[in-house]
Short mmCIF file of C-alpha atoms in Angstrom, two decimals:
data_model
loop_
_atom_site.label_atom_id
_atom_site.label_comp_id
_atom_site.label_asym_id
_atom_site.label_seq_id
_atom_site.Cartn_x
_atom_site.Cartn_y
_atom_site.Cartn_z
CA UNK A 15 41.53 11.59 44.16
CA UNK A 16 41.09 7.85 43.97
CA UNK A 17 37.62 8.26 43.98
CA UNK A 18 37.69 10.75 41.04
CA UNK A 19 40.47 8.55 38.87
CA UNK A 20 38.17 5.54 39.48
CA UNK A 21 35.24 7.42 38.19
CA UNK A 22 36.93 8.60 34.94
CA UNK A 23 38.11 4.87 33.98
CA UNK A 24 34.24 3.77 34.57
CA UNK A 25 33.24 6.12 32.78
CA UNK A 26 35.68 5.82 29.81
CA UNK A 27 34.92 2.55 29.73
CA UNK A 28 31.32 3.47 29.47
CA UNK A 29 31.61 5.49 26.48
CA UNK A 30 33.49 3.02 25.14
CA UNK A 31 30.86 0.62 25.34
CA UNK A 32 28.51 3.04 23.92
CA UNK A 33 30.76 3.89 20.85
CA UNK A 34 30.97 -0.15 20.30
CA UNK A 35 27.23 -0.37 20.37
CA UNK A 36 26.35 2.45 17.77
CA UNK A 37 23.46 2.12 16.30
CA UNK A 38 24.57 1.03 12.21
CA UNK A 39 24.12 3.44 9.27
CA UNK A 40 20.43 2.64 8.33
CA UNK A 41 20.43 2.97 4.53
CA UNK A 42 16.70 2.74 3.11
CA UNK A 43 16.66 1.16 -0.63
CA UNK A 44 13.50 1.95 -1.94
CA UNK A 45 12.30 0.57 -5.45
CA UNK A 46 8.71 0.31 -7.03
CA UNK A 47 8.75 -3.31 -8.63
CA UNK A 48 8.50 -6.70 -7.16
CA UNK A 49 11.26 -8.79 -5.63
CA UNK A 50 11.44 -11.17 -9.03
CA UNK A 51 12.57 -8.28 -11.44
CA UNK A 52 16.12 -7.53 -11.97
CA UNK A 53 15.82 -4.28 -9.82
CA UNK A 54 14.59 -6.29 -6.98
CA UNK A 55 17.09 -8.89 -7.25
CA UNK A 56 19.72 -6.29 -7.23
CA UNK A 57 18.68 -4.57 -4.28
CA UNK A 58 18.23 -7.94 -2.03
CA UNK A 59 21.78 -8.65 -3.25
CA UNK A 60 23.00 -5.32 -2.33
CA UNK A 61 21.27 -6.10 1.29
CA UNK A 62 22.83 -9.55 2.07
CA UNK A 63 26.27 -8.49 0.80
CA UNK A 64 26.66 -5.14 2.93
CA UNK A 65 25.43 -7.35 5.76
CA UNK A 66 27.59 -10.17 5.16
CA UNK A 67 30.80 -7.46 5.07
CA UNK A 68 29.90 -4.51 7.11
CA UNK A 69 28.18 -6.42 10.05
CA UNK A 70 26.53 -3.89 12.48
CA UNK A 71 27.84 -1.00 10.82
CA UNK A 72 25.20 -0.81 8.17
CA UNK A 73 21.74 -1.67 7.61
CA UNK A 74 20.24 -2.10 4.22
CA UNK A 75 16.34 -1.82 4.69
CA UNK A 76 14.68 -3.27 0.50
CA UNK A 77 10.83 -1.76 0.38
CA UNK A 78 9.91 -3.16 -3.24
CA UNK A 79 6.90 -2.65 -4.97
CA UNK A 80 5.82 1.56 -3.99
CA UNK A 81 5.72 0.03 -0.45
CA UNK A 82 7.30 3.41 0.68
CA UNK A 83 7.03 5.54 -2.31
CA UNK A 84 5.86 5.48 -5.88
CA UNK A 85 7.66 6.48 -8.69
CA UNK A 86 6.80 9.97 -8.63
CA UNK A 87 7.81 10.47 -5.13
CA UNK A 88 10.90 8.72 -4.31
CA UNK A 89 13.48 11.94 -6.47
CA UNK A 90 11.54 14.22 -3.53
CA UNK A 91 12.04 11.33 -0.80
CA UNK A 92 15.92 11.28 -1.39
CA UNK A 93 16.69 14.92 -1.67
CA UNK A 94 14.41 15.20 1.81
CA UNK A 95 16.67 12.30 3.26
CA UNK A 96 13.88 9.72 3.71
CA UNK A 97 15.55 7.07 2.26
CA UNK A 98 19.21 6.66 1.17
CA UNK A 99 18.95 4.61 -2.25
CA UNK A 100 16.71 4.28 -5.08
CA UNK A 101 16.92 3.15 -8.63
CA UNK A 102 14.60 5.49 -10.60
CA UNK A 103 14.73 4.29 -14.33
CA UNK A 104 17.01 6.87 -16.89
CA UNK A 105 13.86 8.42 -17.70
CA UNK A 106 13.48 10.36 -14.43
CA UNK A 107 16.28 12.38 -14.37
CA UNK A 108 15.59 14.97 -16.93
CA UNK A 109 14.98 17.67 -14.85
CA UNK A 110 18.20 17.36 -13.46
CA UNK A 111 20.26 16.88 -16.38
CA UNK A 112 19.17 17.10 -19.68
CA UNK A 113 22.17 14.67 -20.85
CA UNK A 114 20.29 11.20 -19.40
CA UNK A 115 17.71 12.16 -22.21
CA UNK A 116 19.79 10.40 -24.20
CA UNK A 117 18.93 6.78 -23.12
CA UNK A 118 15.36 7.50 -24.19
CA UNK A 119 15.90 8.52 -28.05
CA UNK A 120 14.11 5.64 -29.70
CA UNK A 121 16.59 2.91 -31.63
CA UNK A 122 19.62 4.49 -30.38
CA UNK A 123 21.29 1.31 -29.20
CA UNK A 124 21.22 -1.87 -31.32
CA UNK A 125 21.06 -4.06 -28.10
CA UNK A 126 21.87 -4.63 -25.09
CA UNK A 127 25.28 -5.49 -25.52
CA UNK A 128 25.84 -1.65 -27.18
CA UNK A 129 24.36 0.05 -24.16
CA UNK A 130 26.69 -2.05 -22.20
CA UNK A 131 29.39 -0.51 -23.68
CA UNK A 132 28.23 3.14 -23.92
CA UNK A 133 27.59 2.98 -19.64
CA UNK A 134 31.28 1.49 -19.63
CA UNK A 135 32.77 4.34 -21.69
CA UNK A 136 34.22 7.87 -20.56
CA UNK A 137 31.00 9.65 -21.41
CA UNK A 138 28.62 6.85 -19.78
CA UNK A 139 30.32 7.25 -16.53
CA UNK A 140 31.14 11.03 -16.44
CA UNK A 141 27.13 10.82 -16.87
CA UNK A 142 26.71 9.14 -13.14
CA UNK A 143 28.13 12.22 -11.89
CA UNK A 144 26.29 14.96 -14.01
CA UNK A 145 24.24 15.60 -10.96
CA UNK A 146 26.16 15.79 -8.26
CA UNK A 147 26.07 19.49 -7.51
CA UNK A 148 22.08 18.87 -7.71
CA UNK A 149 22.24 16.81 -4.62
CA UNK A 150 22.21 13.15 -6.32
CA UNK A 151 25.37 10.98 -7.04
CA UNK A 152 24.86 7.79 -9.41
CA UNK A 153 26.70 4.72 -8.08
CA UNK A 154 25.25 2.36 -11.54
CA UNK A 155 23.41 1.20 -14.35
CA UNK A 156 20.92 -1.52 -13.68
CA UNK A 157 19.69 -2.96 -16.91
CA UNK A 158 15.65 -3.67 -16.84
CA UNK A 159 15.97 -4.45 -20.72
CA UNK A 160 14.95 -3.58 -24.13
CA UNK A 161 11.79 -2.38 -24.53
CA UNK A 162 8.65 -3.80 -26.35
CA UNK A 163 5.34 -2.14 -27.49
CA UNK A 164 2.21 -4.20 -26.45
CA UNK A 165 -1.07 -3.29 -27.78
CA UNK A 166 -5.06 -4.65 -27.95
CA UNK A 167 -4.02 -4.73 -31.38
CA UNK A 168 -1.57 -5.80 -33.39
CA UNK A 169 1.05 -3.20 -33.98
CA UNK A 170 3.16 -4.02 -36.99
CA UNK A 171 3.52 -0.65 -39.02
CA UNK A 172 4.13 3.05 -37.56
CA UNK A 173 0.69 3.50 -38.52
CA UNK A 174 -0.86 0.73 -36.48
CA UNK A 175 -0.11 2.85 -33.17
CA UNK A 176 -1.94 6.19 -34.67
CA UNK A 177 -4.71 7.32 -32.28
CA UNK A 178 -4.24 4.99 -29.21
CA UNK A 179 -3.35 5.83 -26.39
CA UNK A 180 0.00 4.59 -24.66
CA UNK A 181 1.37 4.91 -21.50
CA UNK A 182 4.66 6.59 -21.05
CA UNK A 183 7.24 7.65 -17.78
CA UNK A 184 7.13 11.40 -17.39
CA UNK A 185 9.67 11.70 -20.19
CA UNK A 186 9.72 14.21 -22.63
CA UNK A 187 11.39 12.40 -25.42
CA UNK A 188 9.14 9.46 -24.56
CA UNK A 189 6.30 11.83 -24.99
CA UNK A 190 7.79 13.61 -28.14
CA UNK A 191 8.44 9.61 -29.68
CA UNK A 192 4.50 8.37 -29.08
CA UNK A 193 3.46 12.17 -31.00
CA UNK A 194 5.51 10.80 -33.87
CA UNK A 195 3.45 8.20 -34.24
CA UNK A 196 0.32 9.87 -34.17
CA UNK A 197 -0.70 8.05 -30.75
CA UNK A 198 -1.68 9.97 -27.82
CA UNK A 199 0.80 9.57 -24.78
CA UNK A 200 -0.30 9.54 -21.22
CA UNK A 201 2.08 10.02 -18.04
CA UNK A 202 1.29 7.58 -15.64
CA UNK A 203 2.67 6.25 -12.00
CA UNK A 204 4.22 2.58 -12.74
CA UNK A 205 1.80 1.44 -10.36
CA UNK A 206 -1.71 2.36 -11.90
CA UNK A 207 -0.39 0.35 -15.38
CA UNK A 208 -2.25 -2.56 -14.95
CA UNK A 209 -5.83 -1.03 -13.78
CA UNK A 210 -5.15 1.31 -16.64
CA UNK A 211 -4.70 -1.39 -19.06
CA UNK A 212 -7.85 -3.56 -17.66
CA UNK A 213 -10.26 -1.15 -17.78
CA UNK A 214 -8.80 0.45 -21.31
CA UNK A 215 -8.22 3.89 -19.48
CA UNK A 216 -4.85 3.35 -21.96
CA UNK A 217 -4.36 0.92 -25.08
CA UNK A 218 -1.05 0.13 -24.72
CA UNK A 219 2.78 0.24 -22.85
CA UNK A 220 6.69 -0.37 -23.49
CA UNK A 221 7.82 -2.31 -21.42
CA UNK A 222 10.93 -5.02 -21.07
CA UNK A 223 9.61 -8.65 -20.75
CA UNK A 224 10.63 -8.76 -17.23
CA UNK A 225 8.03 -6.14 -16.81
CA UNK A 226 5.29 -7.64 -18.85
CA UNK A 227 5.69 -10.74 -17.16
CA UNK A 228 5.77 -9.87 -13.40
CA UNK A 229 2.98 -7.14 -13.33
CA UNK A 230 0.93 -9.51 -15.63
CA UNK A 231 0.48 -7.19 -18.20
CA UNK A 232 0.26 -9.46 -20.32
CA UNK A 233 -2.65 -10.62 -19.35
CA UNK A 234 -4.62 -7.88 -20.42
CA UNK A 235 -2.49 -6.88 -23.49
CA UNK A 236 -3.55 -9.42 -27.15
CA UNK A 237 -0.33 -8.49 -28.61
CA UNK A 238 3.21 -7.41 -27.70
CA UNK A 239 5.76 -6.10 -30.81
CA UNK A 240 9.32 -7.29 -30.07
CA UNK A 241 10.33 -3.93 -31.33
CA UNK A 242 13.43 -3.34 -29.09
CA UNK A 243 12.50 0.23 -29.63
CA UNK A 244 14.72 1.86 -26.41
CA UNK A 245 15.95 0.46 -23.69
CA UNK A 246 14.65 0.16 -19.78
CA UNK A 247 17.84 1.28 -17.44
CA UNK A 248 17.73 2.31 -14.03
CA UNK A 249 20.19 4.43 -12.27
CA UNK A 250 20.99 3.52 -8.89
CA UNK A 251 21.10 6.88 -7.09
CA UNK A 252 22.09 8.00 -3.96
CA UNK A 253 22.18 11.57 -1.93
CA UNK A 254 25.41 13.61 -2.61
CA UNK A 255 25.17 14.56 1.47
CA UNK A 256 24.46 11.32 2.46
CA UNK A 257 27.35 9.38 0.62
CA UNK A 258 29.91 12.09 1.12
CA UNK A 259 29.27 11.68 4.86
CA UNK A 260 29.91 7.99 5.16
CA UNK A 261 32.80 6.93 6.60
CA UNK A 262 35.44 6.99 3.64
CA UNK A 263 35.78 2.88 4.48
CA UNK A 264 32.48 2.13 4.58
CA UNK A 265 31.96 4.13 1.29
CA UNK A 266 34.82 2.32 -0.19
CA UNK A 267 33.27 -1.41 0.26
CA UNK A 268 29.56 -0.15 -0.31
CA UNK A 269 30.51 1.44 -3.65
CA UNK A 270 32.75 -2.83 -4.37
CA UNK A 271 29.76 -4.22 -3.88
CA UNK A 272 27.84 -1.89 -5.98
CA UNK A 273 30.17 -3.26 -8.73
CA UNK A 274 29.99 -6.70 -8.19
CA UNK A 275 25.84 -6.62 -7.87
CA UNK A 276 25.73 -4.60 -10.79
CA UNK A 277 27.83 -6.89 -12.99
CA UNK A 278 25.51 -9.21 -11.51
CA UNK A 279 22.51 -7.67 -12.16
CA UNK A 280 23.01 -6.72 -15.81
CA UNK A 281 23.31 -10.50 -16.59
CA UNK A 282 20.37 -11.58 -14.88
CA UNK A 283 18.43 -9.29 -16.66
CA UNK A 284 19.17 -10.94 -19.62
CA UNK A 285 18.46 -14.25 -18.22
CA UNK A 286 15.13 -13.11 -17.11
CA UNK A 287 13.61 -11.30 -19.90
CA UNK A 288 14.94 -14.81 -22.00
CA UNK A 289 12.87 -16.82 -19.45
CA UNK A 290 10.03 -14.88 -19.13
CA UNK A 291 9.27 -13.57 -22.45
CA UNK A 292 9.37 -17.91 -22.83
CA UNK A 293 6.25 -17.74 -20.54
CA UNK A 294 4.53 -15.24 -21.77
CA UNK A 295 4.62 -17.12 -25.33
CA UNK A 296 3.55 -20.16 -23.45
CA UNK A 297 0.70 -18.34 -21.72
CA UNK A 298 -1.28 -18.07 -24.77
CA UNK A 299 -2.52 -14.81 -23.22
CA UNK A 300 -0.66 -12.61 -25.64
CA UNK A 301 0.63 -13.19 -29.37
CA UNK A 302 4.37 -12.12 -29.58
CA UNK A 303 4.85 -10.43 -32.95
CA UNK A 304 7.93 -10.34 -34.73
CA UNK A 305 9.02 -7.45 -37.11
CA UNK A 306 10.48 -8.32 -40.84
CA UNK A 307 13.58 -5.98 -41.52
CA UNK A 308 11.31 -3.60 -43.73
CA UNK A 309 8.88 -2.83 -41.12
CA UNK A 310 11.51 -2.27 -38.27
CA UNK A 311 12.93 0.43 -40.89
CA UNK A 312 9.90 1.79 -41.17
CA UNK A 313 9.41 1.90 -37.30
CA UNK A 314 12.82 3.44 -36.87
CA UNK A 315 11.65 6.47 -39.83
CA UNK A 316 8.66 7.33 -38.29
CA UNK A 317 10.54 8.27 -34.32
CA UNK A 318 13.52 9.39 -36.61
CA UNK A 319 12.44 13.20 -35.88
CA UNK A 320 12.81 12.82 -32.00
CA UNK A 321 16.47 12.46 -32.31
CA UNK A 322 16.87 15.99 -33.90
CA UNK A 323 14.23 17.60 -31.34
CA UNK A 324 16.13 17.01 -28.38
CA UNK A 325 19.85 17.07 -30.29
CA UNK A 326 20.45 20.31 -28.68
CA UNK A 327 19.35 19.46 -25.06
CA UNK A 328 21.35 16.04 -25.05
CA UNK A 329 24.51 17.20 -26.60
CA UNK A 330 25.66 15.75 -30.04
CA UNK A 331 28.89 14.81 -28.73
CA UNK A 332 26.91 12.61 -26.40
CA UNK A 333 24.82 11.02 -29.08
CA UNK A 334 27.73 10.34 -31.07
CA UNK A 335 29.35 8.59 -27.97
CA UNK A 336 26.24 6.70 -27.66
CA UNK A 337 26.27 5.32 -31.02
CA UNK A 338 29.66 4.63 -31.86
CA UNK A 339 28.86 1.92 -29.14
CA UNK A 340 26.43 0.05 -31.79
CA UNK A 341 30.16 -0.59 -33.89
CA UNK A 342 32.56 -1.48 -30.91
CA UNK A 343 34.07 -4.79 -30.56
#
């Protein structure tokens, strides 16, 4: 009996051991720009904080750059469970909810500082969760910035933009807002832009000046419009499965420090379009044009139309939400 009893402590204390050494929650964060962009700061920051407060419980694996998969993949990669995070920009998630349609109606928000507040409001966080039943939960917004249109040429009137050829994110209002303008929009994997641009497969992009700057598109773009035509968010996006299964305290500190990176984020994205739209005017590679009042106005009437296309699809209370946001204080 001795024998026996001695056995049983050994091997409690065995499994004991083994539950002490479990391997750590691996959580894959895959993204498909580099390190220096917003995105990629956040998710580095997301990395060294979870290891700094969950120790061996979690590991945060950052592939930047498509080094896993590109942006047309990584929806299909997270559903399948091949990787645990990714921060798709707003534009990807229209097949899944038709409400996220809304970030991409041209000159919706007046800045920065509006869209801040619309993601902050009732309606811009019930939207995190519109697609939970789909198998995806949103833990944030990451800001990438307002958008600019860059061109071979210089693009200061609606009609500037007719017949060339831009690319756009697989986006139906995107596509709907580059018809409006007589151009000829062409869906395209983030990572073929720049070939596409050098070898005038496409004429132009929209992109933030983070994005300009750091996949040197500006180096084979004359001009770039400070338009501030829409804005460049990403959702950071997780599987429903996957999150609900986490131990309800590790959940609890991943989704604080999800807050505090994404406070953090959104500022530095500021900072960094600031600083490099500075370099890309010190370059001398590309002419940064700036639009009088009158031409903006004309700008906004010409992609006017796309709002009441997709009205129905987006919800008007949601528009409405998003807009009041241009007034608040």
């Amino acid at each position: 009996m001795r024998i026996f009893a001695s056995l049983a402590v050994v091997a409690g204390l065995l499994a004991g051991g083994s539950a002490m050494a479990a391997d750590p929650i691996v959580i894959k964060f895959s993204h498909v720009v580099a390190d220096s962009t917003p995105k990629g700061q956040g998710a580095l920051m997301f990395q060294k904080l979870a290891a700094e407060r969950l120790g061996d419980r979690v590991k945060v694996e950052v592939y930047p750059n498509s080094q896993l998969f590109g942006d047309g993949k990584e929806m299909e990669a997270l559903a399948l469970g091949d990787v645990q995070l990714i921060a798709p920009s707003l534009s990807k998630f229209d097949r899944y909810t038709k409400k996220l349609q809304v970030f991409d109606l041209p000159f919706l928000f007046d800045d920065i500082a509006a869209v801040d507040r619309f993601q902050a409001s009732d309606t811009g966080r019930g939207l995190l969760r519109s697609m939970e039943k789909k198998g995806f939960i949103g833990l944030g917004y990451w800001h990438n910035g307002m958008k600019q249109l860059s061109a071979n040429k210089p693009l200061r009137m609606p009609e500037d933009a007719k017949g060339l050829k831009f690319r756009i994110q697989a986006s139906d209002v995107l596509l709907a807002q580059f018809e409006a303008l007589g151009s000829n929009p062409q869906k395209m994997a983030f990572s073929e832009v720049y070939q596409a641009l050098q070898t005038g497969a496409i004429d132009g992009a929209e992109n933030p000046y983070s994005n300009l700057y750091s996949q040197k598109f500006f180096e084979v773009q004359k001009y770039i419009t400070e338009s501030n035509h829409g804005v460049l968010d990403y959702m950071v996006v997780t599987n429903t499965e996957f999150w609900n299964g986490l131990p309800d305290d590790v959940r609890a500190e991943l989704e604080k420090i999800m807050g505090e990176v994404t406070t953090a984020v959104n500022k530095m994205a500021n900072d960094i379009n600031e600083r490099d739209k500075k370099r890309i005017a010190e370059s001398g590679s590309s002419e940064i044009l700036t639009l009088t009042k009158d031409e903006v106005s004309a700008w906004r009437k010409a992609m006017a139309p796309v709002w009441t296309k997709f009205e129905g699809e987006i919800g008007k209370d949601v528009i409405d939400a998003a807009q009041a946001s241009n007034g608040a204080r």
